[in-house]
Each structure stands twice: as C-alpha cells, then as structure tokens.
Amino acid sequence: MTTGLIPGGQPPDPRPTGGLPHQRHEPVGQAALPVDNRTRSSVITARAAASFEPVGRSVATARSFVRDTLQGWGFADIVDDAVVLTSELVTNAVVHAGTSADVLCLRSDEGVRIEVADRYPEREIPLQGHPVNMGSPDREGGRGLQLCAALAGRWGVDYTPTQKQVWFHLDLPQRSVGTRAAGPSLPSDLLPLADGRVRVAVIQIDRTGSITSWNEDAEELFGYPAEQVTGKPLTDFAAWPHTPGTSTGIVEALQLSRWEGSYGIRGANGRVTPVYASHLRVRDTGGEPSTVCLLVREHERAVLQTPLRIPSSDSATTSDGQSSDPFEVFIGSPAPDDLDGLLQRTVERARDMLDADSAFLLLATDDETELEVRASTGLPSARQRFARVPVEAGPGRYGSARMPAVHDDLAAVPGAVPLLSGTGMRSVVTVPLKVEGRLTGSLGVAAEGPGRYSNEEALRLQFAADRIALAVESARLGELERLRRGSLSFLVEASDLLAGTLDRDQTLALMAQMTVPTLATWCAVYTIADQVSEPYLSYVLHEDEELIDGIKSLLSKVSPPDPVPTPGARVWSAPGEVAHQAALRSSMRSLGLSGGPTHQIASGIGPTLATASAVGGETVVLPLVARNRVIGMLTLGKPTDEHFRQEILELAEDLSRRAALALDNARLYSERTAISQALQRSLLPPELPEIDGVEVEVIYRAAGEGNEVGGDFYDLFPISDGAYGFAIGDVCGTGPNAAAVTGLARHALRLLAREGLSGPAVLERLNSAILDEGARSRFLTLLYGEMRPQEDGSAELKVVCAGHPLPLRLRQDGTVEPAAEPQPLLGVMEDLELYEQTVTLDPGDVLLCVTDGVTERREGTRMLGDDGLSDVLTTCTGLTAGAVAARIMRAVERFASDAPSDDMAILAMRVPGLHKD
C-alpha cells in the first residue's frame, strides 16, 4: 500500500509497495484548488491519500487509515460513519473487483469527502436517480450503496476509461456559532482580580489516577518538579473537601466526562493551595482514556469558571433578577452536555431538594417493560449501575413505576423497592418521568429513617421530574444514536475479521477477543458437534489473563447452559452461585471453621476469591444458531454485582448471529477440505515441472460446494530428456464416481508414456483399460500430447484429440485457430484408429486447452461456446501463460451468475522465446 500527499489535485500513484500505510497531511491555504463541482464552492483545507493492494487485509488497513486521518483532523463525530462506508467500498474493490483501491480523503469547511477508486471500470453501479432493488441487507453485494444512501449527505459514481470511483460526502454536525455565554464590556476596576501573570497548571491523569503530565506552571504553583510527581496518584497531593453524602470524591470526579469545582493541592512546602479546577475526560487515538485537569489559584477562578448563561429577554425572572426557568432552577446552570453528567446532576439535586440520604434515576427500555439504573447517589453505585427492574412490580399502584409512590417504611413491606434491598433505606418516594404520555424513566429519593415523606414531597419531586424529563430523553436519544453508529462500525470490523478465516480455532478466538473487553469482562464459548452431543467448553477469555485458568476450571465443573434456540440473551446464574459457594467454603476452611453452605461443591473446583469475584456479576448466554441449528453458546460475564446495558446485549446478539455463521462455515469447510484433500493428493499432480523455454499455467475448479474432486483432470510430466507429456481430460459425470476413472486415466498415461509408446498407442491402451472396468467404466474425452522445446526458442508438439474440445493456438498477431482435429473419444469402442498431429509453437504463441465445463458455460439459453472462447483468447496477446489462464477463468465466471454446474480445467502453455518478456 502506498500513501502520500496529492499536490494540486493529482491522482495518487497507484503502484503498491506493500507494508504498513504511511500518510502525510498538508494544510492547503486559500489559494488551494477547489474541489470539483460535486462539492460546490468548498475549499480543500487538507487532504490525505492511500493505495491498497488487492488483498483481504487491505480492508482493515483502509479503515485504520481513514480513522486515523479523521481523528487527526478533529472530526471524531463522523469517524464511525466514514469507517463503515470506506470498509464496504474498499471491500468491493480489493475483494470483489480484485483490483487495487485508491482512497482519497478531502477536508473542507463543509465536511469531509472520501473517494474510493478501483481499476475495474466495467463494473456497473446503479445511478442515484434510478430506482434499484438492492435486495436484502444480508446479501453480499450492494450493501455499500445502501449505506451511502443511508449515511452520507451526498454520494455518487464517476467512470473513466481506466477506473471507477465512488465518492461520498459527510457533513459535520451542526455546532452553535459564536460564544455560548458572553458578558458586557466592563470598566477596568470591575474586572476580576488576578496576579500579574496568571499561571494555569495543566495536569494529565491516566486511567489509574496517576499523573502522566505536569507542566511548568504546575511546578511554579505547587513547588514539585515534574519528575517528582509523575507516576504518583493525584490523591497523594489533592486536599479534597469531604462532606459526607453531599459531594463527589476525587476518584469519581476524575471519571466524569466534565467536572468543575474547588479543592486544594498540598505543595512541596506542606501548605495547601486552594485551586479552582476544570476537568475534561479525553481518549487518545488508541482508545486509552485520561483526564486533563486545568488548575488556577482560587481567587483567579474566573479564568476557568464557566459563566452563568444570561437569561433571554423573554424568560421569566424573579424580583431579584434571577432566572426562574424551572429546568435551571432544578438542574442548575450550565446543564451538563452528556447524559451521564445530566443524570448524576439530577439525582444529586433531587437528594438535596428533599434532604434525603440517597437518590436514584432509572431509564425505561424501548418497550417500557423494564427500568435500568443509570445514576445514583448515596447507594453502592458500582453494584446498582445498569441493574434492571420490571416496570410493573405488583398489582397495586405502588407496584407500578408509571405512578408516583410513597413508602413510609420499607421494613414493613420487604421487597417493595428491590433496588433498595440491603441498603438500610426505610422511606422512599418515586415519581415517573414521562414525555408525551410515554414512560421514559423513574426518579426516586430515599432516607434511612421511616415516615420521612408525604404526598407533598411527592408533588415537589414530580414537578422536578416533569421539568427534567424532556432534557433527559433528548440526551438519551443522542447517546443511543452515537451508540448505534459506533455499533455499526464495530459490527463491520467484526464481520470482516470473522469472514477472513475458515479455521475453527481461530474463529473461536476471534469471537472471544471481539467481546472482551468491549462487551464483557469475560467470555466463554461452548460448541455443539451435532444434535445428540452435549455442549463442550471450547474457549475462555478474561481481560485479566491470570484469571482465565480459574474461570476455565470453574466452568468445566458446572453443567453447561441448555442449548435453547430462542434468540436474545438470557441470564445464567449457575457460575456465580457455584463460585460464591465454593469461595465461601474455601474461606471458612482457611479460618478453621466448619459448616458453611450445605450445597455440595464438586471436588477440584477450589476457585480463589478473585475467580469468584470475576464471575460473580451478571452472566448471560446467547445461542449460536446457524442454518436452523444451535451449534453453540456465547457466554458473557461481568465481575461481582455488575450488570449489562440493554444496548450492549443487543449488540452482542447481532455479533452472535455473525459469529455463529462464521463458526459453522469453518466447520463445514474443515470437513469438506479433509475429504477433498485426501482424494486430490492421489488424483492431481503433486506439482508442475519447470520446463525451460515454456511457460505453463493450470487452473482447476471442481463443481459443487467446497473443493470436491471432479471428473476433469490434467497432467504435465517429463517423459525423457527434453520431452514432456501433457494431458487434459474429462470423465463423464462429476464427483467420486468420475474421480475413480480420473485416477485410472492419469496414472495409466504416465506409465504408458514412459514406456516409449507413441501418443496414439498410449490412448489405445488406455481405452482398453477403461473398457475393462465393465459397468464402472465411463467414457472419457482426452487431449494428449508430447512437447519438445527447440533450440531456436520454439516448441514442437505432437497431439491427439480424442473427443475433447480442440486446443486453440493464439499467434502473436492475435489470430486464433484450432491446433488439432477431432477424433473418437475413449471408453466407447474397442477398436480405435487414432493419429497424432504435429504443431509448432513459435515464440510468443500460446496453446490453450480447456475442458467442456468452460465452453459449455451457460446463462439461460446462451452458451459461451468455442466462438466465445476464441473471442476472449484474441484479447490475450502479449500476456503470460498465467495471465491468459486467469483472464479465461474470469470471463467464464462472469458469463453467468449461477455457480458452475460442471468441472472446469484450463491448461495454458506459452513459448516466450529465447529472451523472456
């Protein structure tokens, strides 16, 4: 693959050089050439190009190229759509068209245009303006155009004499223009007070909470050199204001997407410097998250603090001039930009509003049958997050999340609010979140004491829920859209990886590696050999490799899940229960205690506490169904008390369908390959000999699915010094019965030819051997010849064509003519009178020999025939023997859309002369 800058809009160099992509991006000023008329008046501000070889791995490389390019340009919002479209179009080029693909990325003020070109201009693509039935989305072809129409703002197709180019344009998401908030011009004496030089400490924190970057201003403010703090946790230096029940800890704050507030930093002198901080959670191009912290002295907080939004002139205001918008009164200003931040702010405000000890917010699934915990405060959030509860938990109004409910004492009604079981909460009030009459969620607050809430508090909380419901639903839909696009990109790459192998073990490994850690913490794959076999544990993977053996040992002693073909994920509690009981018994033995769980644990499990914790969360099973049969199960798990999001389960279900088909294809391929290879070892030549002065190429295709052995055969072997025998034949029928005669013919030819017999004598004796088979005999067409390269660069051939399609001779001037005359076929008559003909191939001449599977290729009533084959051969002047054979096979495959119904063999021999081309 080659990449590089395209100066002045010139096309990229199409010559592949192999290796990893190398890319250069160069901004282009206002004097740059405009993009062509499809991008209207847009001005190119940067461009990057790459060429990819016609091999399967190029599709993944092209995706990485586009992803890296757009992320480098700061266009992360449209990366997923661009990757999906590029993957489909490059697949069309390098896999289906079989040519190299040129990818060009253009950045403009309107968005990004990506062009994918291949070297196959005669491939037809429907125009946008014409109605086209592209069929099912699951079909192999046509999906690229469907995706272009669905995801791209504009797209089109260009044809040139040498290539075809498909392009698409992605618009950037609409972003507000100008400032989000602004203040009036103020006199100097009213401006915020700051030191002569404002120092802004920039600190970067990795996923573990350790400092990875510490700038010069941070050294000046706090007295630590960078090398002294790098690698240490920020908690070693931060003096965090701990107010029980009312604030977020620093560890939690570093995990939020955005955070602003005040705290202190202990300096090298031992004193605490009050600072105002702004945190932003980011990720690098490799997906690794980190937090960037900007800190200034507390009295200079105006430098970083987000200003309050100025209320519009038509907004209601109170007597003191403050905004009275119900949303801002409840949630505060500014509102968080992300869903998690908005939900967390909501539960904190609800807790403070009713002076509660805890609060929680749940969002409803699309079918409104379950609620999923999305935010909480004052509760063990790690245990509760993404847990699901039914909307209708009981027959009365207090058992439905669709109505407000007040519980005076949960101790008197155990299980009334399952979410609060074991938390110590006694009284609780819950209210629904509704948008246009549809349940979208539930908001609740709880206190440790009984009888804390009445209908008055329920009305206050319901009023707040009504104010926040629309904003929550809007943010939720935005998150779902981002997840959908990210999921589509994930499934495209997963499908590409699964389709890239037919090895069963590698397919199992890919299934697990794609789910861990993207979808789950650990994964196990069970396979089922046939309908009467029990599920077998075939693969286990955990994000921590040290826990894999423990989980494998545990699962091997637990009865596998039932192979239920019902689609969707179902909870499997057995691993968590057994791990918990085994770990508890092990712990009690280590403490010298007796008793423990009465459930008998199979000997040899002995999981450690770490293993029990690893499988102690939610575990789900998804069936692997292929061709209406359950061939295995995909098991996904979370660590202790963690749950799966509904969107993750839906994505896992989509992945399981693709993985099941890939696994079944690998199984079928392995079985058929084993049979085919065993037969072909004895029926096909082990390898073709190298003939000095003659190029030889053979293409063999057996009819039917897989690599089945057929009735067509070929051979090329040395007879004596300077002489070689060649043959191409076709036994009546296909499959194993025809293959038996094939083996007889090929071995008999070699034996008889090496006895010094002439061509007619060899075929006459072979005819007798076939007739001796009696009822098992089959008639055989055969082209046999002997070839002797000459010192002048030519080659002398003596051929006998017994009922076989005539060999064709291609001269250097492009003329095509038969190189032999037809004679009777073998296996029908006892007495044959055969004769051989002498043909001289001059330098540059090609002799093409085929079986009738080539000439009798049909599409409806049309047949390729001898004339059609001759027409294709006339276009092969100057090509090597390999290129001639490939072009003939390509023409045969394109002649009809159906799979070939007959075996095909092509033997091409070319005499390049004394000096090879």
Coordinates of C-alpha atoms in Angstrom, one line a residue, residues 279-536:
H279 CA -11.5 18.5 34.4
L280 CA -12.1 17.1 30.9
R281 CA -12.1 13.3 30.2
V282 CA -10.5 12.5 26.8
R283 CA -9.1 9.5 24.9
D284 CA -6.2 9.1 22.6
T285 CA -6.2 7.5 19.1
G286 CA -5.7 4.1 20.7
G287 CA -8.8 4.5 22.8
E288 CA -6.9 4.9 26.1
P289 CA -8.8 7.3 28.4
S290 CA -7.2 10.0 30.5
T291 CA -8.3 13.2 32.3
V292 CA -6.9 16.7 31.6
C293 CA -7.0 19.0 34.7
L294 CA -6.6 22.8 34.4
L295 CA -6.0 24.5 37.7
V296 CA -5.7 28.1 38.8
R297 CA -5.5 29.8 42.2
E298 CA -8.9 30.0 43.8
H299 CA -9.0 33.8 43.6
E300 CA -8.4 33.6 39.8
R301 CA -11.3 31.1 39.3
A302 CA -12.9 33.5 36.7
V303 CA -10.2 32.3 34.2
L304 CA -11.7 28.8 34.1
Q305 CA -15.1 29.0 35.6
T306 CA -17.9 28.5 33.1
P307 CA -20.0 31.8 33.3
L308 CA -23.7 31.6 34.1
R309 CA -25.9 31.8 31.0
I310 CA -27.6 35.2 30.6
P311 CA -31.3 34.7 30.6
S312 CA -33.1 35.8 27.4
S313 CA -35.3 38.8 27.4
D314 CA -38.5 36.8 27.3
S315 CA -37.5 34.5 30.1
A316 CA -39.4 34.8 33.4
T317 CA -37.3 36.4 36.1
T318 CA -37.9 36.7 39.8
S319 CA -37.9 40.0 41.7
D320 CA -34.1 39.8 42.3
G321 CA -33.4 39.3 38.6
Q322 CA -32.6 35.6 38.8
S323 CA -33.8 33.2 36.2
S324 CA -36.9 31.3 37.1
D325 CA -36.8 28.8 34.3
P326 CA -38.0 25.5 36.1
F327 CA -35.3 23.5 34.4
E328 CA -32.4 25.7 35.5
V329 CA -33.9 26.2 39.0
F330 CA -33.7 22.4 39.4
I331 CA -30.7 21.3 37.4
G332 CA -28.5 24.4 37.7
S333 CA -26.6 26.3 35.0
P334 CA -24.9 25.4 32.8
A335 CA -26.5 22.0 32.2
P336 CA -24.1 19.1 31.6
D337 CA -23.5 18.3 28.0
D338 CA -23.5 14.5 28.3
L339 CA -26.2 12.1 29.5
D340 CA -24.3 10.6 32.4
G341 CA -23.4 14.1 33.7
L342 CA -27.1 15.2 33.4
L343 CA -28.4 12.2 35.2
Q344 CA -25.8 12.5 38.0
R345 CA -26.6 16.2 38.5
T346 CA -30.3 15.3 38.6
V347 CA -30.1 12.7 41.4
E348 CA -27.8 15.0 43.4
R349 CA -30.3 17.9 43.1
A350 CA -33.2 15.6 43.9
R351 CA -31.5 14.3 47.0
D352 CA -30.6 17.8 48.2
M353 CA -34.1 19.1 47.4
L354 CA -35.8 16.6 49.8
D355 CA -32.9 16.4 52.2
A356 CA -32.6 12.7 51.5
D357 CA -29.8 10.2 52.2
S358 CA -29.8 8.8 48.6
A359 CA -31.4 9.2 45.2
F360 CA -31.6 7.1 42.1
L361 CA -32.7 7.5 38.5
L362 CA -33.8 4.7 36.1
L363 CA -34.4 4.9 32.4
A364 CA -37.1 2.8 30.6
T365 CA -36.4 0.3 27.8
D366 CA -38.0 0.9 24.4
D367 CA -40.8 -1.5 25.2
E368 CA -41.4 0.1 28.6
T369 CA -41.3 -3.3 30.3
E370 CA -38.1 -2.7 32.4
L371 CA -36.2 0.1 34.0
E372 CA -32.4 0.3 34.0
V373 CA -30.4 2.0 36.8
R374 CA -28.4 4.8 35.2
A375 CA -27.4 7.1 38.1
S376 CA -27.5 7.1 41.9
T377 CA -26.0 8.8 44.9
G378 CA -25.7 7.6 48.4
L379 CA -26.0 4.0 47.2
P380 CA -23.4 1.4 46.1
S381 CA -23.4 2.6 42.5
A382 CA -21.0 0.0 41.3
R383 CA -23.4 -2.7 42.4
Q384 CA -26.5 -1.0 41.2
R385 CA -25.5 0.5 37.8
F386 CA -27.3 -1.0 34.8
A387 CA -29.4 -3.3 37.1
R388 CA -32.8 -3.8 35.7
V389 CA -36.2 -4.0 37.4
P390 CA -39.7 -4.5 36.0
V391 CA -41.9 -1.5 35.4
E392 CA -44.9 -3.4 36.9
A393 CA -43.6 -4.9 40.1
G394 CA -47.0 -5.6 41.7
P395 CA -50.8 -5.4 41.2
G396 CA -51.3 -2.1 43.1
R397 CA -50.5 1.4 42.2
Y398 CA -47.5 1.3 44.5
G399 CA -46.1 -1.5 42.4
S400 CA -46.0 0.4 39.2
A401 CA -43.4 2.9 38.1
R402 CA -46.0 4.7 36.0
M403 CA -47.5 6.4 39.1
P404 CA -46.0 8.4 42.0
A405 CA -45.5 6.2 45.1
V406 CA -44.6 7.0 48.7
H407 CA -43.4 4.2 51.1
D408 CA -43.4 5.1 54.8
D409 CA -41.4 2.1 55.9
L410 CA -39.7 -0.5 53.6
A411 CA -39.1 -2.7 56.6
A412 CA -42.9 -3.3 56.8
V413 CA -43.1 -4.2 53.1
P414 CA -39.9 -6.1 52.3
G415 CA -39.1 -6.1 48.6
A416 CA -41.4 -3.2 47.7
V417 CA -38.4 -1.4 46.1
P418 CA -35.9 -4.2 45.1
L419 CA -33.3 -1.6 44.3
L420 CA -33.0 -0.6 47.9
S421 CA -32.8 -4.1 49.4
G422 CA -30.0 -4.3 51.9
T423 CA -29.1 -0.6 51.7
G424 CA -30.6 0.4 55.0
M425 CA -33.1 2.8 53.4
R426 CA -36.5 2.9 55.1
S427 CA -38.7 5.5 53.5
V428 CA -38.8 6.3 49.8
V429 CA -40.7 8.4 47.2
T430 CA -40.6 7.6 43.5
V431 CA -42.1 9.5 40.6
P432 CA -42.2 8.7 36.8
L433 CA -40.5 10.6 34.0
K434 CA -42.9 10.9 31.1
V435 CA -42.6 12.5 27.6
E436 CA -45.9 12.9 25.7
G437 CA -47.6 10.4 27.9
R438 CA -44.9 7.7 27.4
L439 CA -42.9 6.4 30.3
T440 CA -39.2 7.2 29.9
G441 CA -37.9 6.7 33.4
S442 CA -38.3 6.9 37.1
L443 CA -36.8 9.2 39.8
G444 CA -36.6 8.3 43.4
V445 CA -35.2 9.6 46.7
A446 CA -34.8 7.6 50.0
A447 CA -34.0 8.2 53.6
E448 CA -32.7 5.9 56.4
G449 CA -35.5 6.9 58.7
P450 CA -39.1 5.9 58.4
G451 CA -42.0 8.2 57.6
R452 CA -39.9 11.0 56.1
Y453 CA -42.0 11.7 53.0
S454 CA -45.7 12.6 52.3
N455 CA -47.7 13.4 49.2
E456 CA -46.4 17.0 49.4
E457 CA -42.8 15.8 48.8
A458 CA -44.1 13.5 46.0
L459 CA -45.7 16.5 44.3
R460 CA -42.5 18.5 44.6
L461 CA -40.4 15.7 43.2
Q462 CA -42.9 15.1 40.4
F463 CA -42.8 18.8 39.4
A464 CA -39.0 18.5 39.1
A465 CA -39.3 15.3 37.2
D466 CA -41.6 16.9 34.7
R467 CA -39.1 19.7 34.2
I468 CA -36.2 17.4 33.5
A469 CA -37.9 14.5 31.6
L470 CA -37.6 16.1 28.1
A471 CA -34.0 17.0 28.6
V472 CA -33.2 13.5 29.8
E473 CA -35.0 11.9 26.9
S474 CA -33.3 14.2 24.4
A475 CA -29.8 13.3 25.8
R476 CA -30.7 9.6 25.9
L477 CA -31.7 9.6 22.2
G478 CA -28.5 11.4 21.4
E479 CA -26.5 8.7 23.3
L480 CA -28.4 5.9 21.5
E481 CA -27.6 7.5 18.1
R482 CA -23.9 7.6 18.9
L483 CA -24.0 4.0 20.2
R484 CA -25.8 2.9 17.1
R485 CA -23.3 4.4 14.8
G486 CA -20.4 3.1 16.9
S487 CA -22.1 -0.4 16.9
L488 CA -22.4 -0.4 13.2
S489 CA -18.7 0.4 12.8
F490 CA -17.9 -2.4 15.4
L491 CA -20.1 -5.0 13.5
V492 CA -18.5 -4.1 10.2
E493 CA -15.0 -4.7 11.5
A494 CA -16.1 -7.8 13.4
S495 CA -17.8 -9.2 10.2
D496 CA -14.6 -8.5 8.2
L497 CA -12.5 -10.3 10.8
L498 CA -14.8 -13.3 11.0
A499 CA -15.0 -13.6 7.2
G500 CA -11.3 -13.5 6.9
T501 CA -10.7 -17.0 8.3
L502 CA -12.2 -20.5 7.8
D503 CA -10.1 -22.0 10.7
R504 CA -12.4 -23.2 13.5
D505 CA -9.9 -22.5 16.4
Q506 CA -9.1 -19.0 15.0
T507 CA -12.8 -18.2 14.7
L508 CA -13.4 -19.2 18.3
A509 CA -10.5 -16.9 19.4
L510 CA -11.8 -14.0 17.3
M511 CA -15.3 -14.4 18.8
A512 CA -13.9 -14.1 22.3
Q513 CA -11.4 -11.3 21.6
M514 CA -14.1 -9.1 20.0
T515 CA -16.3 -9.4 23.1
V516 CA -13.6 -8.9 25.7
P517 CA -13.3 -6.2 27.0
T518 CA -15.6 -4.3 24.5
L519 CA -18.8 -6.0 25.5
A520 CA -18.0 -8.0 28.6
T521 CA -15.3 -8.7 31.3
W522 CA -15.0 -12.4 30.5
C523 CA -16.3 -14.7 27.8
A524 CA -16.8 -18.4 27.3
V525 CA -17.7 -20.2 24.1
Y526 CA -19.5 -23.6 24.1
T527 CA -19.7 -25.6 20.9
I528 CA -22.1 -28.5 20.0
A529 CA -20.7 -31.1 17.5
D530 CA -24.1 -32.5 16.5
Q531 CA -27.7 -32.6 17.7
V532 CA -27.0 -35.5 20.1
S533 CA -23.8 -34.1 21.6
E534 CA -23.6 -32.2 24.8
P535 CA -22.2 -28.6 24.8
Y536 CA -18.4 -28.5 25.1

